[in-house]
Coordinates of C-alpha atoms and ligand atoms in Angstrom, one line a residue:
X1 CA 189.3 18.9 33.7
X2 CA 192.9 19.7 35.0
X3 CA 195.4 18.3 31.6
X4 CA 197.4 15.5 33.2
X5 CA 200.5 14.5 30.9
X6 CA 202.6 11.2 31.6
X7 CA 206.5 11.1 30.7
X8 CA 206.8 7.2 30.6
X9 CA 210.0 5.3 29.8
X10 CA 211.4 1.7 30.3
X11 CA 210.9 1.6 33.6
X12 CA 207.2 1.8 33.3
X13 CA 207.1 -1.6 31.8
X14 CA 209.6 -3.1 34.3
X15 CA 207.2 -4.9 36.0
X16 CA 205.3 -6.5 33.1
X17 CA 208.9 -8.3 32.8
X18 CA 209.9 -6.1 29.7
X19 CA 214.1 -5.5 30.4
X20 CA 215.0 -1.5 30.8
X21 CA 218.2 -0.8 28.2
X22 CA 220.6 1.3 31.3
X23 CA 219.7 -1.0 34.7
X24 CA 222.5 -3.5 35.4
X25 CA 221.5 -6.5 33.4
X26 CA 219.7 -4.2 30.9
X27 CA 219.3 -4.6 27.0
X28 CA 222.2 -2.3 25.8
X29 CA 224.8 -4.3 27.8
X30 CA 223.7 -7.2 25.9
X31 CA 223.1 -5.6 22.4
X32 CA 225.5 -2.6 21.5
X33 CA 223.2 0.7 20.6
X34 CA 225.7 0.8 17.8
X35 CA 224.4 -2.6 16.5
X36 CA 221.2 -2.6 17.0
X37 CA 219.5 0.6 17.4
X38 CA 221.1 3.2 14.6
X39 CA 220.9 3.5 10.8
X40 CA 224.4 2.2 10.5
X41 CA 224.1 -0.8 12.7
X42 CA 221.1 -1.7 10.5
X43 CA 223.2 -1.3 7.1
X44 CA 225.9 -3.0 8.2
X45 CA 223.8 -6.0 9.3
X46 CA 220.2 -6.1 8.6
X47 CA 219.8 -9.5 9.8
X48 CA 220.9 -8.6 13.6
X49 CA 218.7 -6.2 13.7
X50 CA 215.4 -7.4 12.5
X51 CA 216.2 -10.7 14.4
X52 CA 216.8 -8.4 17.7
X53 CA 213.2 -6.1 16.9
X54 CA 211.6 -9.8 15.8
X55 CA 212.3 -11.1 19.5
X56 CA 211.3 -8.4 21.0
X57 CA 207.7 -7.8 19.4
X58 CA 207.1 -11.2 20.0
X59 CA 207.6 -11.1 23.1
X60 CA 204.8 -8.6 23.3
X61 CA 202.6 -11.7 23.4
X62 CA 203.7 -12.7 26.4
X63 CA 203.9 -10.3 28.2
X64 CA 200.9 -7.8 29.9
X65 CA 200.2 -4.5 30.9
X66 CA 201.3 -3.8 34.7
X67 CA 199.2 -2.2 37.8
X68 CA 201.4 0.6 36.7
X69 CA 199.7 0.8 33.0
X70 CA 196.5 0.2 34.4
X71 CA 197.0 3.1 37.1
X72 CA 197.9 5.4 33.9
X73 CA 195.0 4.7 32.5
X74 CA 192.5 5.3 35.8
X75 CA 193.8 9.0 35.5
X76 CA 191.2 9.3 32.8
X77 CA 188.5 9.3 35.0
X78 CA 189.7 12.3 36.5
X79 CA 192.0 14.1 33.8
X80 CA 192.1 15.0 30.6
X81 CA 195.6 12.9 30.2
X82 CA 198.1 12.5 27.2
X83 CA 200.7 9.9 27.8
X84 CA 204.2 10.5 26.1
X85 CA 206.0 7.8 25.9
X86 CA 209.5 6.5 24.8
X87 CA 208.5 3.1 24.9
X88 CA 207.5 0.8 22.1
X89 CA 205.8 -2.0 23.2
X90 CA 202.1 -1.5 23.6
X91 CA 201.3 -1.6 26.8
X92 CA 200.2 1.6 27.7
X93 CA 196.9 0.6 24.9
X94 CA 196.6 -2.4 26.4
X95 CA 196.0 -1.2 29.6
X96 CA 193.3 1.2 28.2
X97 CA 195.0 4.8 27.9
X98 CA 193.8 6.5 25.0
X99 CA 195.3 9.2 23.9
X100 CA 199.5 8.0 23.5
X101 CA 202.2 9.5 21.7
X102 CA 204.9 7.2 20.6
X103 CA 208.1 9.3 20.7
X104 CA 210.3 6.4 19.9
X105 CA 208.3 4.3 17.5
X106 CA 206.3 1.1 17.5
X107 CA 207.1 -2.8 17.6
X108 CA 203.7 -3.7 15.9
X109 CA 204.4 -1.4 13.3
X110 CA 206.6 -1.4 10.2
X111 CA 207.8 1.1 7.6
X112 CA 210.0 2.2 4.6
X113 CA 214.2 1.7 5.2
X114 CA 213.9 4.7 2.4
X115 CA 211.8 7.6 4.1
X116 CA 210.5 5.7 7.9
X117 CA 208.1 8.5 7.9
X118 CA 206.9 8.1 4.8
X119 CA 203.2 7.7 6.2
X120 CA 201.9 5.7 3.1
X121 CA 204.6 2.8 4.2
X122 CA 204.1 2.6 7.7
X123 CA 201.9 -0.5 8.4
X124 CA 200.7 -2.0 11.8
X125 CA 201.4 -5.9 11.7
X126 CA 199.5 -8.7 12.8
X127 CA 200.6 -11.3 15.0
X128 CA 202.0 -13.6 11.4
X129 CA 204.0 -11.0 10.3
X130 CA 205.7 -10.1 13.4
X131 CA 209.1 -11.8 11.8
X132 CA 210.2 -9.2 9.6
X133 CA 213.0 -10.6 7.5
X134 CA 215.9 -9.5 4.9
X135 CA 213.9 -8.9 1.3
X136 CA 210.7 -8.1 2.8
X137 CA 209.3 -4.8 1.3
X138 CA 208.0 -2.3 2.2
X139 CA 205.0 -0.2 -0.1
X140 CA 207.9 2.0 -2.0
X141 CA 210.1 -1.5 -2.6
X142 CA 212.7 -0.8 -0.2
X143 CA 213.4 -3.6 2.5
X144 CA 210.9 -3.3 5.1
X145 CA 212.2 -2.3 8.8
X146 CA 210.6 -1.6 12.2
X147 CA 209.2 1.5 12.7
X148 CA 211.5 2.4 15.4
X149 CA 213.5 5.6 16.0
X150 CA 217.0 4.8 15.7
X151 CA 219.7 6.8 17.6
X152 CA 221.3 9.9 15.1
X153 CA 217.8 10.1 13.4
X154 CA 214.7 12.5 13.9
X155 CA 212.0 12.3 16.4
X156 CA 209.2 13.4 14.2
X157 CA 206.3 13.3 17.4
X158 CA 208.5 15.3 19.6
X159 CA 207.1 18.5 18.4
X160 CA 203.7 17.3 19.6
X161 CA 204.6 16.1 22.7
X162 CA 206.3 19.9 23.5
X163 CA 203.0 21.3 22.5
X164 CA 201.0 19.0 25.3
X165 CA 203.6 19.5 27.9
X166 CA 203.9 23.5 27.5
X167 CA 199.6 22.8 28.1
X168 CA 200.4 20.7 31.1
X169 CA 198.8 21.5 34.6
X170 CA 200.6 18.1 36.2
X171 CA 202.9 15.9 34.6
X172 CA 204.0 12.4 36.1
X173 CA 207.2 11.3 34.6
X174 CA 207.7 7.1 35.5
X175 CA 210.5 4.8 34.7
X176 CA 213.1 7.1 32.7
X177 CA 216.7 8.1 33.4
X178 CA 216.5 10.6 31.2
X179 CA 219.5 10.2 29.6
X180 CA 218.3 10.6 25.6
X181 CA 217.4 13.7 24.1
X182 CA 215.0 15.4 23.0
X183 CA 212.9 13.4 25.4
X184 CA 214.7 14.3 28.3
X185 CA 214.0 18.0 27.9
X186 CA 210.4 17.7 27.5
X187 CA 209.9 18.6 31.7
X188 CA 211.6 21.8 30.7
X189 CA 208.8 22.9 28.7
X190 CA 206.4 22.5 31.6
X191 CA 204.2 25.9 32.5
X192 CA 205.6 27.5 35.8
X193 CA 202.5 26.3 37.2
X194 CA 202.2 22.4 36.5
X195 CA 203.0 20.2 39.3
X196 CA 206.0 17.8 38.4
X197 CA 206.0 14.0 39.8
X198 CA 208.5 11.3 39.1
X199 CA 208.1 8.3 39.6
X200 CA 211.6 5.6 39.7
X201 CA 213.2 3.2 42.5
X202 CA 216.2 4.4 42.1
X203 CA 217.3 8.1 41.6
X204 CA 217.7 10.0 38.4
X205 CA 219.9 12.8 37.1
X206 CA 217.4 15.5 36.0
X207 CA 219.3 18.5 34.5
X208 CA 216.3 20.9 35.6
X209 CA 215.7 24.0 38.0
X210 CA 212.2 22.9 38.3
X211 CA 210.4 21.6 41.3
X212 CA 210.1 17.7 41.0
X213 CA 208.2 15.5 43.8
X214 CA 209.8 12.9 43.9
X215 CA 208.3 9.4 44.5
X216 CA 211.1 6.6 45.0
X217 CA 209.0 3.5 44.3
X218 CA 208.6 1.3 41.1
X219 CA 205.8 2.0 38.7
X220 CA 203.2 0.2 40.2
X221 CA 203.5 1.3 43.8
X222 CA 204.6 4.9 43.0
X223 CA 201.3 4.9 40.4
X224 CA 199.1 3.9 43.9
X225 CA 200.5 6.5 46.0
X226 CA 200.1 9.6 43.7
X227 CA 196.5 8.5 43.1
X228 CA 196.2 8.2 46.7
X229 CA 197.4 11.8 47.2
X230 CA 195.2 13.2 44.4
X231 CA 191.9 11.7 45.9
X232 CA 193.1 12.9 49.4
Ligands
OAD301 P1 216.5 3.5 30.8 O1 216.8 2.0 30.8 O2 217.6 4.4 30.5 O3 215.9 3.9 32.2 C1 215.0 3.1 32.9 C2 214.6 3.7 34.2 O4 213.6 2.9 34.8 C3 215.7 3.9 35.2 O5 215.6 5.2 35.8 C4 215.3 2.9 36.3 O6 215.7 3.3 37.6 C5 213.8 2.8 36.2 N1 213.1 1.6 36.6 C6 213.6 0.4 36.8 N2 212.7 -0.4 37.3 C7 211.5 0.3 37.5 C8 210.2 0.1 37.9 N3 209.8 -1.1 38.4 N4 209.3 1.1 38.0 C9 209.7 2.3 37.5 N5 210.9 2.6 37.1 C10 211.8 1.6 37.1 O7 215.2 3.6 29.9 P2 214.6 5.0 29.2 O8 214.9 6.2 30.0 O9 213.3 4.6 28.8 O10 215.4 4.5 22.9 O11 215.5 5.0 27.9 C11 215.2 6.0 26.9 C12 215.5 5.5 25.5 O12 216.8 4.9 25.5 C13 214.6 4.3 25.1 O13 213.4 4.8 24.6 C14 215.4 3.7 24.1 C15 216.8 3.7 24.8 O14 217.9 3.7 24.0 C16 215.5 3.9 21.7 O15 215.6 2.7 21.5 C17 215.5 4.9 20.5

């Protein structure tokens, strides 16, 4: 079986009604990435941003996996697929796929404000804990925070996902302006010989020499058409 890796970012969950952070009207003009989403932002007011993280994994219950996430998932029948994605929700499970890397972290999960990676204090929530609040604790005793990766910190999983790409014969990149690093780079690391799709409605900037088919359409549509053409 050909190895099939998918690049997935915001975009991908689009249409399951999840916002994307850079798209007019998307989450970072509403929340400064300084506030919300790095070390000092969560020092400086804990309260913002486990109220921002709470609203946002509950919202996980309202929303579903797309045709796109479903589509991911179909490739299994006919690849041996790993799906990278920057994305946190959980759709991507949801909608079957089974082997995921989460570069960015996990809404459903929860871990040490000390050491994040500290395995023994990562914990997945249920559904009655998904308000995490100020004096909550984690397993060491420091205050429990989401298991996300904030911006200015290490992306422990990314050395994985280099090793599946650099093994990649196609790899299907949907839904990122691949604007953050070091996910960005990861097409870089493709063989010579994988075929590169990407999948967006709107263009993207990729800082690469490498051959990209491009597919302008949103997740779900562009998801139908590149199955079409494998099967053809
Ligand atoms: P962005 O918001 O930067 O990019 C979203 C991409 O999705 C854009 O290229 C859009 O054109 C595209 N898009 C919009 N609607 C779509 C649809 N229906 N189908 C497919 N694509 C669509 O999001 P990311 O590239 O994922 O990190 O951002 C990367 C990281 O920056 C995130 O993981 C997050 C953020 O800050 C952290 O929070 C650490």
């Amino acid at each position: 079986m050909k190895k099939l890796v998918v690049l997935s970012g915001a975009g991908m969950s689009a249409e399951s009604g999840i916002s994307t952070f850079r798209d007019t009207g998307g989450l970072w003009e509403k929340y400064p990435i300084e506030d919300v989403a790095t070390p000092d932002g969560f020092f400086k007011n804990p309260d913002l941003v486990l109220r921002f993280y709470n609203d946002r994994r509950k919202q996980l219950m309202s929303v579903k996996p797309n045709k796109g996430h479903e589509l991911v998932a179909e490739l299994e029948k006919d690849f041996d697929v790993t799906v990278i994605t920057q994305n946190v929700d959980n759709l991507h499970e949801r909608a079957g796929s089974k082997h995921i890397i989460h570069l960015h972290g996990e809404l459903t999960k929860a871990c040490s404000s000390r050491n994040p990676n500290d395995s023994r204090y990562i914990k997945e929530l249920i559904p009655e804990e998904y308000e995490i609040k100020v004096g909550d604790k984690a397993g060491d005793g420091s205050q429990l925070r989401p298991y996300i990766v904030w911006f200015g910190e290490a992306v422990p999983r990314i050395e994985t996902a280099v090793q599946f790409v650099k093994q990649a014969d196609i790899l299907v990149i949907i839904g990122t302006s691949l604007n953050v690093y070091p996910a960005a780079g990861l097409l870089n690391y493709a063989p010579d010989h994988a075929e590169i799709y990407l999948i967006d409605p709107h263009e993207v900037q990729v800082s690469s020499s490498k051959t990209i088919e491009v597919i302008r359409k949103g997740a779900s549509e562009g998801m139908a058409e590149l199955l079409a053409r494998f099967r053809k």
